[in-house]
CSV table of C-alpha atoms in Angstrom, one decimal:
chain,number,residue,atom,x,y,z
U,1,UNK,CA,-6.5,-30.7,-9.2
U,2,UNK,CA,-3.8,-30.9,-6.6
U,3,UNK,CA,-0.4,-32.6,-6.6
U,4,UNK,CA,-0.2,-34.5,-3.9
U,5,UNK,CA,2.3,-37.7,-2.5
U,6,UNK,CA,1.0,-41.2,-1.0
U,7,UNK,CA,2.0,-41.2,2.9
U,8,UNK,CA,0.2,-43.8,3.8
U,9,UNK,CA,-2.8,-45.7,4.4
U,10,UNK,CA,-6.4,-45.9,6.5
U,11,UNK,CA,-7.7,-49.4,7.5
U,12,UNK,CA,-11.4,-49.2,8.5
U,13,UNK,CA,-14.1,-51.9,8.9
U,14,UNK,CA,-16.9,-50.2,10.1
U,15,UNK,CA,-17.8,-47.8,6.9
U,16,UNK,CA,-20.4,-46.9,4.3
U,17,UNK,CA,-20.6,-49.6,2.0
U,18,UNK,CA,-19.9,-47.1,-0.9
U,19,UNK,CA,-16.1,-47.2,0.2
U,20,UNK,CA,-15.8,-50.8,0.4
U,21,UNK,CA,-14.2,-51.8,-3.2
U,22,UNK,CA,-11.5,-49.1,-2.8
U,23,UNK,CA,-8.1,-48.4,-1.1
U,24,UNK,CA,-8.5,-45.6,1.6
U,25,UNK,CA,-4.8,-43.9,1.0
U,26,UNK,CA,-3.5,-40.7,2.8
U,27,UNK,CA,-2.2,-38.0,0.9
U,28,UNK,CA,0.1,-35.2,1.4
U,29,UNK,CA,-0.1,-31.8,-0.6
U,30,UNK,CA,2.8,-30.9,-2.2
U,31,UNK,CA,4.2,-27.0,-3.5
U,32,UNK,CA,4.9,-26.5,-6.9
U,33,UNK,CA,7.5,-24.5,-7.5
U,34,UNK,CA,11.3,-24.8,-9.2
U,35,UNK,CA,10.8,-28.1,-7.1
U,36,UNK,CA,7.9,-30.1,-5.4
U,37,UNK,CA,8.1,-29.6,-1.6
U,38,UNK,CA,6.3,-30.2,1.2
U,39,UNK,CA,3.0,-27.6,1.8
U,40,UNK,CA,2.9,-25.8,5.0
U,41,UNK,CA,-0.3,-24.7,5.3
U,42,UNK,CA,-2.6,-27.4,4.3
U,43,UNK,CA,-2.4,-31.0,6.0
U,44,UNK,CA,-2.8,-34.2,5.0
U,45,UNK,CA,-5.9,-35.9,3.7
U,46,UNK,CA,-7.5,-39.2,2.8
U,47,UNK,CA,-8.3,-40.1,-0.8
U,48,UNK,CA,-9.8,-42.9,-2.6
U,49,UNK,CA,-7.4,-44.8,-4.9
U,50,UNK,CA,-8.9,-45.0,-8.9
U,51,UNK,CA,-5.6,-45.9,-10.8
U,52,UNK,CA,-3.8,-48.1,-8.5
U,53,UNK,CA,-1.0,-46.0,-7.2
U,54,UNK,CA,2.2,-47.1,-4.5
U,55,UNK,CA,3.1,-45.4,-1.2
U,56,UNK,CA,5.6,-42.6,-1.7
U,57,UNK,CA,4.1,-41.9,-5.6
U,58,UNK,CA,3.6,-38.3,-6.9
U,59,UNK,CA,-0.2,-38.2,-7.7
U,60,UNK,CA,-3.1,-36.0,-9.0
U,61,UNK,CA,-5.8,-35.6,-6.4
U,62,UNK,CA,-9.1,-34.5,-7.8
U,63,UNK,CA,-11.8,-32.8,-5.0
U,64,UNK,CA,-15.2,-32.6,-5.1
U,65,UNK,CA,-18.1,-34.3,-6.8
U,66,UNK,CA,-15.6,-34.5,-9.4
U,67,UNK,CA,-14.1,-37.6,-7.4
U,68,UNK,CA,-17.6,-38.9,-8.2
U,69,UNK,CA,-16.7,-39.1,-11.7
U,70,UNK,CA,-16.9,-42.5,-12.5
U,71,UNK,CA,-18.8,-43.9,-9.8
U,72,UNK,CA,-21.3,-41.1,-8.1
U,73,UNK,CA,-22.2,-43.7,-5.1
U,74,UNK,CA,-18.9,-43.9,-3.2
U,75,UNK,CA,-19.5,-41.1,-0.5
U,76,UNK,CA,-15.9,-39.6,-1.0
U,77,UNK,CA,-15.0,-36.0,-1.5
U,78,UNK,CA,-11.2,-36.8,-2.9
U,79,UNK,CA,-10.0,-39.1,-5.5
U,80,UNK,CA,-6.6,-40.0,-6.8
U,81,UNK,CA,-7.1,-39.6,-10.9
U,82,UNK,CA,-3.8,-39.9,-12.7
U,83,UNK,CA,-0.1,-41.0,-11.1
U,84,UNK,CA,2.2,-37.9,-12.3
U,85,UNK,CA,5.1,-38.5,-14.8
U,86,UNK,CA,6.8,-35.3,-14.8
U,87,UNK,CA,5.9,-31.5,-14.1
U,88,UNK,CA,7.9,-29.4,-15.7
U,89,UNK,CA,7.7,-25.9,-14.7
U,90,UNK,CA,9.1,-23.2,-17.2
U,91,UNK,CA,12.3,-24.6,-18.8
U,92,UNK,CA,13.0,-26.5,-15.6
U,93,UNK,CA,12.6,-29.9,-14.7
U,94,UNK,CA,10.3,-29.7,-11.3
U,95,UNK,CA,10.2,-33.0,-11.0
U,96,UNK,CA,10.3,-36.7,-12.4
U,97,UNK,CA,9.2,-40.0,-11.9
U,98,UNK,CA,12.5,-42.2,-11.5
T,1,UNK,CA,-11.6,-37.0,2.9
T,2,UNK,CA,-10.5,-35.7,6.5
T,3,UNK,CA,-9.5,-37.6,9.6
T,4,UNK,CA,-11.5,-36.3,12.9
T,5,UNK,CA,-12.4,-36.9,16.4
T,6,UNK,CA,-15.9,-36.9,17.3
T,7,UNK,CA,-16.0,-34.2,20.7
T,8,UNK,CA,-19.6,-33.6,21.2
T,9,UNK,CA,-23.5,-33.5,20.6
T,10,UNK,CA,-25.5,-30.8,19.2
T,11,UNK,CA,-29.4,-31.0,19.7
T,12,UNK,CA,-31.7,-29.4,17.8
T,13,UNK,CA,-35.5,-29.1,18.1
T,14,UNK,CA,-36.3,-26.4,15.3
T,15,UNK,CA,-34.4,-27.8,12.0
T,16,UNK,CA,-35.0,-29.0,8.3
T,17,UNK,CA,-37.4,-31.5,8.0
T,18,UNK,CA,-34.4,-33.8,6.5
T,19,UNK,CA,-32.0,-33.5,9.0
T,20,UNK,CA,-34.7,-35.4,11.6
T,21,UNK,CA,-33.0,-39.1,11.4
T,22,UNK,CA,-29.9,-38.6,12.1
T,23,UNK,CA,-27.4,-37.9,15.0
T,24,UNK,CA,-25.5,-34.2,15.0
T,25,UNK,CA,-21.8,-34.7,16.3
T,26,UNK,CA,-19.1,-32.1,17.0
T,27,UNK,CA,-16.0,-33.2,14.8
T,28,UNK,CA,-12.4,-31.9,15.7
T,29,UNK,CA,-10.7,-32.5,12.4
T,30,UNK,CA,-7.2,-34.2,13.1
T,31,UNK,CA,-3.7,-33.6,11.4
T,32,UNK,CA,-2.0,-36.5,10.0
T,33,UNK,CA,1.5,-37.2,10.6
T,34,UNK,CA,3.7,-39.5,12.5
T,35,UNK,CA,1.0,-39.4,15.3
T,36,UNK,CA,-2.7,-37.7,14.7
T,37,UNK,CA,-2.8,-34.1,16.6
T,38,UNK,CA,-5.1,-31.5,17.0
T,39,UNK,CA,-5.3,-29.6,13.8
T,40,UNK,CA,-4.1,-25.8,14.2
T,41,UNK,CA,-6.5,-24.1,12.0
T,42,UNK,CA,-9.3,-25.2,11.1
T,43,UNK,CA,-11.8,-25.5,14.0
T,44,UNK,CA,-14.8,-27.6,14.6
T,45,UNK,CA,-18.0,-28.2,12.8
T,46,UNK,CA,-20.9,-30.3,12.9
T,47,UNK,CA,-21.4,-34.1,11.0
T,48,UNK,CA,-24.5,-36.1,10.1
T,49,UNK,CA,-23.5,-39.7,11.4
T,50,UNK,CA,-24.2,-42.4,8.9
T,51,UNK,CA,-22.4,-45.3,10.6
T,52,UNK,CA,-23.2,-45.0,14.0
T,53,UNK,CA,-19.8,-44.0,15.9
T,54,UNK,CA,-19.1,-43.2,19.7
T,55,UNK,CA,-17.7,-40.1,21.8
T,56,UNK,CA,-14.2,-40.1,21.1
T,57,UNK,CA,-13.8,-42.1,17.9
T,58,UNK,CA,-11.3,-41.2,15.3
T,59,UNK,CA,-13.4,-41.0,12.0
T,60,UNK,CA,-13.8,-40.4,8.2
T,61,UNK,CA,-15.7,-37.3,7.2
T,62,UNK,CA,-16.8,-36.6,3.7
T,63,UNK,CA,-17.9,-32.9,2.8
T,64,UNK,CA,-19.5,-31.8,0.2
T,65,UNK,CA,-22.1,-33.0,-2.3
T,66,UNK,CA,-20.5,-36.5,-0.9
T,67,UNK,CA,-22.0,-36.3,2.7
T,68,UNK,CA,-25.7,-36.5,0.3
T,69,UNK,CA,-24.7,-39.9,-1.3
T,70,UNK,CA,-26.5,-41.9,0.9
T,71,UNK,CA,-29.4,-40.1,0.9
T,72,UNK,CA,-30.0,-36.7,-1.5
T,73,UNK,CA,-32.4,-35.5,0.7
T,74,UNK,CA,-30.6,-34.3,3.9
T,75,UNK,CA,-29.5,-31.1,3.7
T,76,UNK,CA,-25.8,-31.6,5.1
T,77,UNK,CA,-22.7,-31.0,3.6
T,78,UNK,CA,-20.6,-32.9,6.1
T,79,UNK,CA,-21.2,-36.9,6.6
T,80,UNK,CA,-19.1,-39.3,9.3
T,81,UNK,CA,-18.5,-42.2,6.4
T,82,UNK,CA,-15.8,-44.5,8.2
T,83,UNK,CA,-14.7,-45.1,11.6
T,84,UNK,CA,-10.7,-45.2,11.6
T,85,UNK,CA,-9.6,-48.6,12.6
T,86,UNK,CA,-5.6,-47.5,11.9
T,87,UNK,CA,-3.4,-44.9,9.8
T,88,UNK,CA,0.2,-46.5,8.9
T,89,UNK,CA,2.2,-43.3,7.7
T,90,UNK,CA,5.4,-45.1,5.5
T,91,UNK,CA,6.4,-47.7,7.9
T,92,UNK,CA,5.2,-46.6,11.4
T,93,UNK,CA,1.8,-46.7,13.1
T,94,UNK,CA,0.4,-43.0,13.1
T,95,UNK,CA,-3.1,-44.3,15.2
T,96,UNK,CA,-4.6,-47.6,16.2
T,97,UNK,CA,-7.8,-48.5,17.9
T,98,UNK,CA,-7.4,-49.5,21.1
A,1,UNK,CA,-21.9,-27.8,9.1
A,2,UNK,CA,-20.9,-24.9,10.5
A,3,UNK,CA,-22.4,-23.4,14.2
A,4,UNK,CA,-22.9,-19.6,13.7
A,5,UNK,CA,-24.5,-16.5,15.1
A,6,UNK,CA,-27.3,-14.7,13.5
A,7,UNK,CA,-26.2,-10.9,13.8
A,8,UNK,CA,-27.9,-9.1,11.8
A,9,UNK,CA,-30.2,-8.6,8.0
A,10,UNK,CA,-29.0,-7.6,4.7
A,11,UNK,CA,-32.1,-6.0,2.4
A,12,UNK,CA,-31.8,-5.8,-1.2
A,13,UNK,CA,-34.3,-5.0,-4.0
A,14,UNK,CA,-32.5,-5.6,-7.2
A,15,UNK,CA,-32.0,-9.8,-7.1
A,16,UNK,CA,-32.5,-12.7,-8.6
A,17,UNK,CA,-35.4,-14.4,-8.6
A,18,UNK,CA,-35.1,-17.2,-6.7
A,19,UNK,CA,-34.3,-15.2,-4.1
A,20,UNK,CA,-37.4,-13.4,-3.3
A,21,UNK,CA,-38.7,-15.1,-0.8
A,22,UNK,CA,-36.3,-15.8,2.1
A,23,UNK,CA,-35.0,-13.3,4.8
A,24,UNK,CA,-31.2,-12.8,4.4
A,25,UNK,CA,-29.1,-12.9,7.6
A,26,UNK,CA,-26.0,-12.2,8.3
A,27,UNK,CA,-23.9,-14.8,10.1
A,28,UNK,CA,-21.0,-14.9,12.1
A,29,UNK,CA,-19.2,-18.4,12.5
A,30,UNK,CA,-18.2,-19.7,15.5
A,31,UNK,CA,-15.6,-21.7,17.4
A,32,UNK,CA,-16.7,-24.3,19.3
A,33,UNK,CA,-14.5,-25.9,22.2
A,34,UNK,CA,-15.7,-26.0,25.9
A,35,UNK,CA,-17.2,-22.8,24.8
A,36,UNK,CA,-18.6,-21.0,21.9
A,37,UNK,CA,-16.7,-18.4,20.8
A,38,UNK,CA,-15.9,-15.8,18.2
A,39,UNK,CA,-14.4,-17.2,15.7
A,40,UNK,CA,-10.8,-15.2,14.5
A,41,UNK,CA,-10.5,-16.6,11.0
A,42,UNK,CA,-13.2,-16.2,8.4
A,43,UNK,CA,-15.6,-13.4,8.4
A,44,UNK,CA,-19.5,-13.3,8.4
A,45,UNK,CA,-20.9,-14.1,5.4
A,46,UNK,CA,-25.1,-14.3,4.6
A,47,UNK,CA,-27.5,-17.1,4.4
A,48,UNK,CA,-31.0,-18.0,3.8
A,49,UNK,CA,-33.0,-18.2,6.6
A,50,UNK,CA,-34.7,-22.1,6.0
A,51,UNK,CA,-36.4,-22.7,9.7
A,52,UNK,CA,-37.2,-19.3,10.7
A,53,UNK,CA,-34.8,-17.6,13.4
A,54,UNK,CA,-34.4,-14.8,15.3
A,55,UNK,CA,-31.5,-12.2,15.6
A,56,UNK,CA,-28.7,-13.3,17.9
A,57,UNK,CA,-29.8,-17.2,17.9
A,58,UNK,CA,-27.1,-19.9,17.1
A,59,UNK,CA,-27.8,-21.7,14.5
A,60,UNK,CA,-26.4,-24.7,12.1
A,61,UNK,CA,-25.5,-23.8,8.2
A,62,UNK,CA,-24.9,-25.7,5.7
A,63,UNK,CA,-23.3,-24.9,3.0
A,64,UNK,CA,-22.7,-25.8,-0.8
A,65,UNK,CA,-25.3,-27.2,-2.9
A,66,UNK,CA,-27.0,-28.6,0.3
A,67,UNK,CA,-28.3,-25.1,0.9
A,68,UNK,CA,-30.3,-26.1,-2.1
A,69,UNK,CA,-31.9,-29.2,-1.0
A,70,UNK,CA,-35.0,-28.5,-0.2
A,71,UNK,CA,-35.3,-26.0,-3.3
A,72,UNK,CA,-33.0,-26.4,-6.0
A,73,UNK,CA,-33.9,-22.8,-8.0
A,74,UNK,CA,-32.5,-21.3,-5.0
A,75,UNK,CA,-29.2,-19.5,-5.8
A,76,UNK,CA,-27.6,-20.0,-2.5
A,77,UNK,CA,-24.5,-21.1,-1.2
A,78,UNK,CA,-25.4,-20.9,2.5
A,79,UNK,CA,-28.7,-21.8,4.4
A,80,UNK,CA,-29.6,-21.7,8.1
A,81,UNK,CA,-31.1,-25.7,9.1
A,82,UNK,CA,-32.0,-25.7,12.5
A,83,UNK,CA,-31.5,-23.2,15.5
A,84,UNK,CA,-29.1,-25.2,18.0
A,85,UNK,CA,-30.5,-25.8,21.8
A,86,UNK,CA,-27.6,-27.3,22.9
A,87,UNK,CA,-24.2,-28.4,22.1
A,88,UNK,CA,-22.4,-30.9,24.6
A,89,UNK,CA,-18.4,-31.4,24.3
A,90,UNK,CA,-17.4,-34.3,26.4
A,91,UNK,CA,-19.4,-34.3,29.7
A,92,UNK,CA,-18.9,-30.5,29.6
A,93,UNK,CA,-22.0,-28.5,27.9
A,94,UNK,CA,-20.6,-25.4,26.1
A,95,UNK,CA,-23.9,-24.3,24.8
A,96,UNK,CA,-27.4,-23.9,25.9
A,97,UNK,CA,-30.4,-21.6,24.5
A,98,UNK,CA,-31.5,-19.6,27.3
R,1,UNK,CA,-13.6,-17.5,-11.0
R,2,UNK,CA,-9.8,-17.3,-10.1
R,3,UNK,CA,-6.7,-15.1,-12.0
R,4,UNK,CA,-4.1,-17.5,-12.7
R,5,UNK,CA,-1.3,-17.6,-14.9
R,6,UNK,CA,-0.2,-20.9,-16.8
R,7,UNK,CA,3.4,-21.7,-15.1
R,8,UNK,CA,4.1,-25.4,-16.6
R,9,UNK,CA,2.8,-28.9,-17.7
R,10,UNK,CA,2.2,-31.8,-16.2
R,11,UNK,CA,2.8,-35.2,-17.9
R,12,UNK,CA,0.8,-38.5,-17.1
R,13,UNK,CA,0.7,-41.9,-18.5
R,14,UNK,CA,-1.4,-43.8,-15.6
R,15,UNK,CA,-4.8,-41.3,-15.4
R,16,UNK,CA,-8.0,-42.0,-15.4
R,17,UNK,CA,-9.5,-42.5,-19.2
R,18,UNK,CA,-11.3,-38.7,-18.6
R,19,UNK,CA,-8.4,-37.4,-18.6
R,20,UNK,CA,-6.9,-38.5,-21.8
R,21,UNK,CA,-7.9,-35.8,-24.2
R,22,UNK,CA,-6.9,-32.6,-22.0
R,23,UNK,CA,-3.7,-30.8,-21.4
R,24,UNK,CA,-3.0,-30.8,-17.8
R,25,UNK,CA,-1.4,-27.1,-16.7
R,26,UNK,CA,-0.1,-25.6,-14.0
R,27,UNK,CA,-1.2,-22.4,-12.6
R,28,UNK,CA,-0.4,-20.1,-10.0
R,29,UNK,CA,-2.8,-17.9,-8.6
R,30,UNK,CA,-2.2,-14.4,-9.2
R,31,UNK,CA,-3.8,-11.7,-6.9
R,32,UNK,CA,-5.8,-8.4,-8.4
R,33,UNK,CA,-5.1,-5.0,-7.5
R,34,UNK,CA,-3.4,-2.4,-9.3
R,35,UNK,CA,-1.6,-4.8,-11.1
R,36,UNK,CA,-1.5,-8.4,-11.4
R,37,UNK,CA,0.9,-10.0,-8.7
R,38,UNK,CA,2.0,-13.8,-7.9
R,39,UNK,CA,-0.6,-14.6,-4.7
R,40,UNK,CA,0.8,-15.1,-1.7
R,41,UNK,CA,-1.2,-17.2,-0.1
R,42,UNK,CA,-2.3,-20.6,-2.5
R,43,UNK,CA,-0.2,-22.5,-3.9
R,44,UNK,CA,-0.3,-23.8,-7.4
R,45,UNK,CA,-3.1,-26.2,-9.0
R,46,UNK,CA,-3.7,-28.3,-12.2
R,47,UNK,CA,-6.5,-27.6,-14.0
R,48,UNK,CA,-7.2,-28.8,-17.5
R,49,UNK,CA,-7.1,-26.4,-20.3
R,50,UNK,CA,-10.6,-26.1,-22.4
R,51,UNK,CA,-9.9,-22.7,-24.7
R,52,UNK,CA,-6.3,-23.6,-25.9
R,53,UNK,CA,-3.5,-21.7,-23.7
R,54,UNK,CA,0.4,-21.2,-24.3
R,55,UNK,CA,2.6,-20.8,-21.0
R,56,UNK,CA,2.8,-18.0,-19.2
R,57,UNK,CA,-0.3,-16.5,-20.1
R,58,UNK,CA,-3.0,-15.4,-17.7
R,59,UNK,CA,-6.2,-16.8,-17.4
R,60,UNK,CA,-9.4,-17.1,-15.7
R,61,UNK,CA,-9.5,-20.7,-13.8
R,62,UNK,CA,-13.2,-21.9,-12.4
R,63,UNK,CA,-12.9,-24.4,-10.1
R,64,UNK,CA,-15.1,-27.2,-9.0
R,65,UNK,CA,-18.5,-28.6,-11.2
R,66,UNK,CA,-18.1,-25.6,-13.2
R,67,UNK,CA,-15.2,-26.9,-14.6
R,68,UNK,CA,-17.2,-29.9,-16.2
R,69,UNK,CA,-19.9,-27.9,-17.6
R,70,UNK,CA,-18.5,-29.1,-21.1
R,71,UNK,CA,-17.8,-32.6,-20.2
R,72,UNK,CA,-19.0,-34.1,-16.9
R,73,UNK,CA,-17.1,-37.0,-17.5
R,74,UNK,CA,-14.3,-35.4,-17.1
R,75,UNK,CA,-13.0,-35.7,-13.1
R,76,UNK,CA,-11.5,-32.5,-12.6
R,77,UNK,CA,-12.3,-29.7,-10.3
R,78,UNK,CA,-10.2,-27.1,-12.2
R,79,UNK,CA,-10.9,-25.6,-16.1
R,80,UNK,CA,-9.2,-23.1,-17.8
R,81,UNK,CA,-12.2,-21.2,-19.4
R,82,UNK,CA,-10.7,-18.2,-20.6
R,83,UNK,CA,-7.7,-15.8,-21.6
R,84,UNK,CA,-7.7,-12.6,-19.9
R,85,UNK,CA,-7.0,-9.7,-22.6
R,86,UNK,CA,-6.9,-7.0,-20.1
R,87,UNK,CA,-8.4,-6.5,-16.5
R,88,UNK,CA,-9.3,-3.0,-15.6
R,89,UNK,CA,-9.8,-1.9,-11.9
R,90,UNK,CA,-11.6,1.5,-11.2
R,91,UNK,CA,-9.8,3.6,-14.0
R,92,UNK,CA,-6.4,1.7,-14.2
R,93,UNK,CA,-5.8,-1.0,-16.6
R,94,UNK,CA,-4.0,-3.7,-14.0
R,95,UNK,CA,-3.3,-5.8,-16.8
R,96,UNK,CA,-3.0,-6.0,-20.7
R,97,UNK,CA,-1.7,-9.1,-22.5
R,98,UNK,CA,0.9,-7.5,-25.3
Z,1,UNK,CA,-23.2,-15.8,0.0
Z,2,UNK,CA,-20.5,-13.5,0.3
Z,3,UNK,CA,-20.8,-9.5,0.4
Z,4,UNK,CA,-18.1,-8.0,-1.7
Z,5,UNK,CA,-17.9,-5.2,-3.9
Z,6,UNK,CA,-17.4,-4.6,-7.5
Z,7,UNK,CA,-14.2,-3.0,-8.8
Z,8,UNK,CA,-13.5,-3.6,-12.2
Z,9,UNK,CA,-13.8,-5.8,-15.2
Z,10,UNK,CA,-11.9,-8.6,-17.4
Z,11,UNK,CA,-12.1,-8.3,-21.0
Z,12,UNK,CA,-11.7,-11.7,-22.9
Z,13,UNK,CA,-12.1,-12.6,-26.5
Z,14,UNK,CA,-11.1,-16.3,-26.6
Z,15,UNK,CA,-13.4,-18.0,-23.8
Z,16,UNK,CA,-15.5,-21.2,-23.3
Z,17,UNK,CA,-18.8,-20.2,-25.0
Z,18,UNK,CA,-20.5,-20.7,-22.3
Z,19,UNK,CA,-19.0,-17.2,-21.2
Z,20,UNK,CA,-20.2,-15.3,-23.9
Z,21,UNK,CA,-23.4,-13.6,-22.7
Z,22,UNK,CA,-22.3,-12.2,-19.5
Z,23,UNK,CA,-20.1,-9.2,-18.1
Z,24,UNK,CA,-16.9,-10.7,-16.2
Z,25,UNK,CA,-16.3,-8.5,-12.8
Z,26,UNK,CA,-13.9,-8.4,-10.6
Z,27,UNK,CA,-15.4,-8.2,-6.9
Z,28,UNK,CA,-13.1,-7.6,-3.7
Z,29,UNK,CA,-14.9,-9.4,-1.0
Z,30,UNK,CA,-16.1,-7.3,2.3
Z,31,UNK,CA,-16.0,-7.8,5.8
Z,32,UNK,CA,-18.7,-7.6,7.4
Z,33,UNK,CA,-18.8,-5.7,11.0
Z,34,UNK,CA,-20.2,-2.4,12.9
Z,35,UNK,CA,-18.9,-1.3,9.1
Z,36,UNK,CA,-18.0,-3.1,5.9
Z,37,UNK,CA,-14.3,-2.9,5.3
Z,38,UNK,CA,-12.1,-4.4,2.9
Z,39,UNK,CA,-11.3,-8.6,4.0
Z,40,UNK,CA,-7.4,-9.2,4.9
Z,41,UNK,CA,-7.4,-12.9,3.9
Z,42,UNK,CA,-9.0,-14.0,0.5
Z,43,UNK,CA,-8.4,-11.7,-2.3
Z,44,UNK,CA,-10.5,-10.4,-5.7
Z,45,UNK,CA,-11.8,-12.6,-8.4
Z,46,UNK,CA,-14.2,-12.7,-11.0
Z,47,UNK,CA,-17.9,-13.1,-11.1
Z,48,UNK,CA,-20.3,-13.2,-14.0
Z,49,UNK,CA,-23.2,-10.6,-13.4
Z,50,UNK,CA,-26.7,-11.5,-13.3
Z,51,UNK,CA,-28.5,-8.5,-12.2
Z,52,UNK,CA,-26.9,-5.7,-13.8
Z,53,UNK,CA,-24.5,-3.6,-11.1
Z,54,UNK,CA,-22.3,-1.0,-11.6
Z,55,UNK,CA,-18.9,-0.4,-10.5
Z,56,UNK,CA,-18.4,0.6,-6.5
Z,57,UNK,CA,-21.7,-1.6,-6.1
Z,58,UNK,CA,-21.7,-3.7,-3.2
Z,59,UNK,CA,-23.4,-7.4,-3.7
Z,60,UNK,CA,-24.3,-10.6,-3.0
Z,61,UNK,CA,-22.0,-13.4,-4.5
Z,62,UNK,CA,-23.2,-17.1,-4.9
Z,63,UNK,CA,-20.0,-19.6,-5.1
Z,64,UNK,CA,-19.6,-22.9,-6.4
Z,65,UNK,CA,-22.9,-24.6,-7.9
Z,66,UNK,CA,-25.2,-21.7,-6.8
Z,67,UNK,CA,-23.5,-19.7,-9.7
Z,68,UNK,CA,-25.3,-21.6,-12.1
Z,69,UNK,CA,-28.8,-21.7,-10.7
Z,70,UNK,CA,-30.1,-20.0,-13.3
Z,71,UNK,CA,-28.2,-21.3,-16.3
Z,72,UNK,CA,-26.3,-24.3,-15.6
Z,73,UNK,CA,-24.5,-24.3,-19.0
Z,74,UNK,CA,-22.3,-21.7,-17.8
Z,75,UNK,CA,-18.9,-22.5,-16.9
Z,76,UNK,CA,-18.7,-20.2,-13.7
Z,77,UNK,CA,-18.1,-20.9,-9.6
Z,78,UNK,CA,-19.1,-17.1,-8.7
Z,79,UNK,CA,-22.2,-15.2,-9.9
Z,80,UNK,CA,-23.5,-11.7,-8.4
Z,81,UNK,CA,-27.1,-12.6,-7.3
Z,82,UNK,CA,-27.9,-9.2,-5.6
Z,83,UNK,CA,-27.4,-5.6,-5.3
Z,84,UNK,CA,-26.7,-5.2,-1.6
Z,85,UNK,CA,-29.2,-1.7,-0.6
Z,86,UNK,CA,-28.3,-1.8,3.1
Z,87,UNK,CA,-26.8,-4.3,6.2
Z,88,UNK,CA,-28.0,-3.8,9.3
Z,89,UNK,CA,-25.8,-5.5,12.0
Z,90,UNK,CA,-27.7,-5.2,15.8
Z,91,UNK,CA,-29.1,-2.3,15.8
Z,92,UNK,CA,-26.5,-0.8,14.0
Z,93,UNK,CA,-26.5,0.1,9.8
Z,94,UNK,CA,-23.4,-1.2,8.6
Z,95,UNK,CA,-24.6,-0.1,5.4
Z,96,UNK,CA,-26.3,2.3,3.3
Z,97,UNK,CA,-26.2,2.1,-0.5
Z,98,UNK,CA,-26.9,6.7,-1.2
């Protein structure tokens, strides 16, 4: 899984009716490290919200038919599984929810 | 999932037997930030369409196992799932559909 | 989907199985913009030839488990779908079988 | 399947339910030659941790539907399947775990 | 499928037991051009072996699903599928296992 932040959001009517029931957010990969930051290569991404998450949260972002998981019919490739708490990385702190 | 603009047509004559129904389109995938730009690296590739979308839309695109959702049987692994009405990034308007 | 170019064979005696019975070409993946070109990035890699093609043809391959739609006991990761007549970007046509 | 060493945890209260039982680790790709080095391309990843890992130990990571092989209700796309004891390349030992 | 070559081996004692059966090598992947040469970009990992090679052996590797055509209770994304005997590229042989 990647750690990723909530940027923002997709609006779209015309869509495969699989997508309908869920929130269409975009998401931002992040570097672990001592710290979370920004990743330069990779760019940003849409994902399908499964635990109800709030723009600017830290999240898990699961790819794959693993974002299928608990509902194989929604045609989506990436799926926000879990908001994240902490990561701590070593003895350090990388990073908390506040 | 990744945000992309459909470019062009590619036609086909001698294919899979599954890939008869459905339109081939040119997708430029699309980098996300305060505006949508041409992505640097990755370049273009070819979409099944499953919800009938124009030259120049902006669009969803699923990859993967997730483009066969629909239908199991077509052997594609890239699928045009949504067209993109808007993308709010934070508080500002990254694309809207004119 | 990715467009490519059939360049050249790869012949092996000692394989699995379910890979007896399909040619396996070597293709080179290529960037499409008002031209199809070389791409720089990733290398060639080899697929199963699934609509019977010819050296130096441009093709469409699919990758992942869709290169084992139409036979599942297949263990590949890339099959050639359909030989491309034509791709059209814009009003502009960038490819045409000769 | 991927080198990686185990770097850090990450904690989660809001997941989804598949989730629950697993240890969510991060892991940094490491890059195989004459010895084991930190990769310098990918970033770190999450994966869940099936054989019981401590940090900073290296192990091998499989990444997508391999990873729920044991559980397929489990929506990750990253497992921790092993503990490398030693990797030898050619006639050097690149890595032994003390 | 991917050309590579094999170049060592990982030696693991505590592993999912799905593992158990099968030798773990380490293949660097191959370019493929008028020659095979070492790839720049992507670098080594670790493929279970289903046809028996031998170190210096160049081979086919299946990714992702592919891997676990033939047993699917095997918690791998990479499997060698092929002893490579020869690439021709053009009229050109890139390769000739002696």
């Amino acid at each position: 899984m990647e750690i990723g932040r909530v940027v923002g959001t997709v609006v779209s009517t015309v869509k495969s009716s699989g997508l309908n029931s869920f929130k269409l957010l975009v998401v931002t990969p992040l570097s672990v490290a001592e710290e979370l930051t920004a990743a330069n290569g990779p760019s940003s991404y849409v994902a399908i919200d499964l635990v109800g998450v709030g723009e600017g949260e830290v999240v898990l972002v699961t790819k794959g038919s693993a974002a299928r998981v608990s509902d194989p019919t929604v045609p989506t490739d990436a799926a926000i599984v879990a908001v994240v708490d902490s990561v701590q990385i070593g003895t350090q702190n990388a990073y908390s929810k506040t």
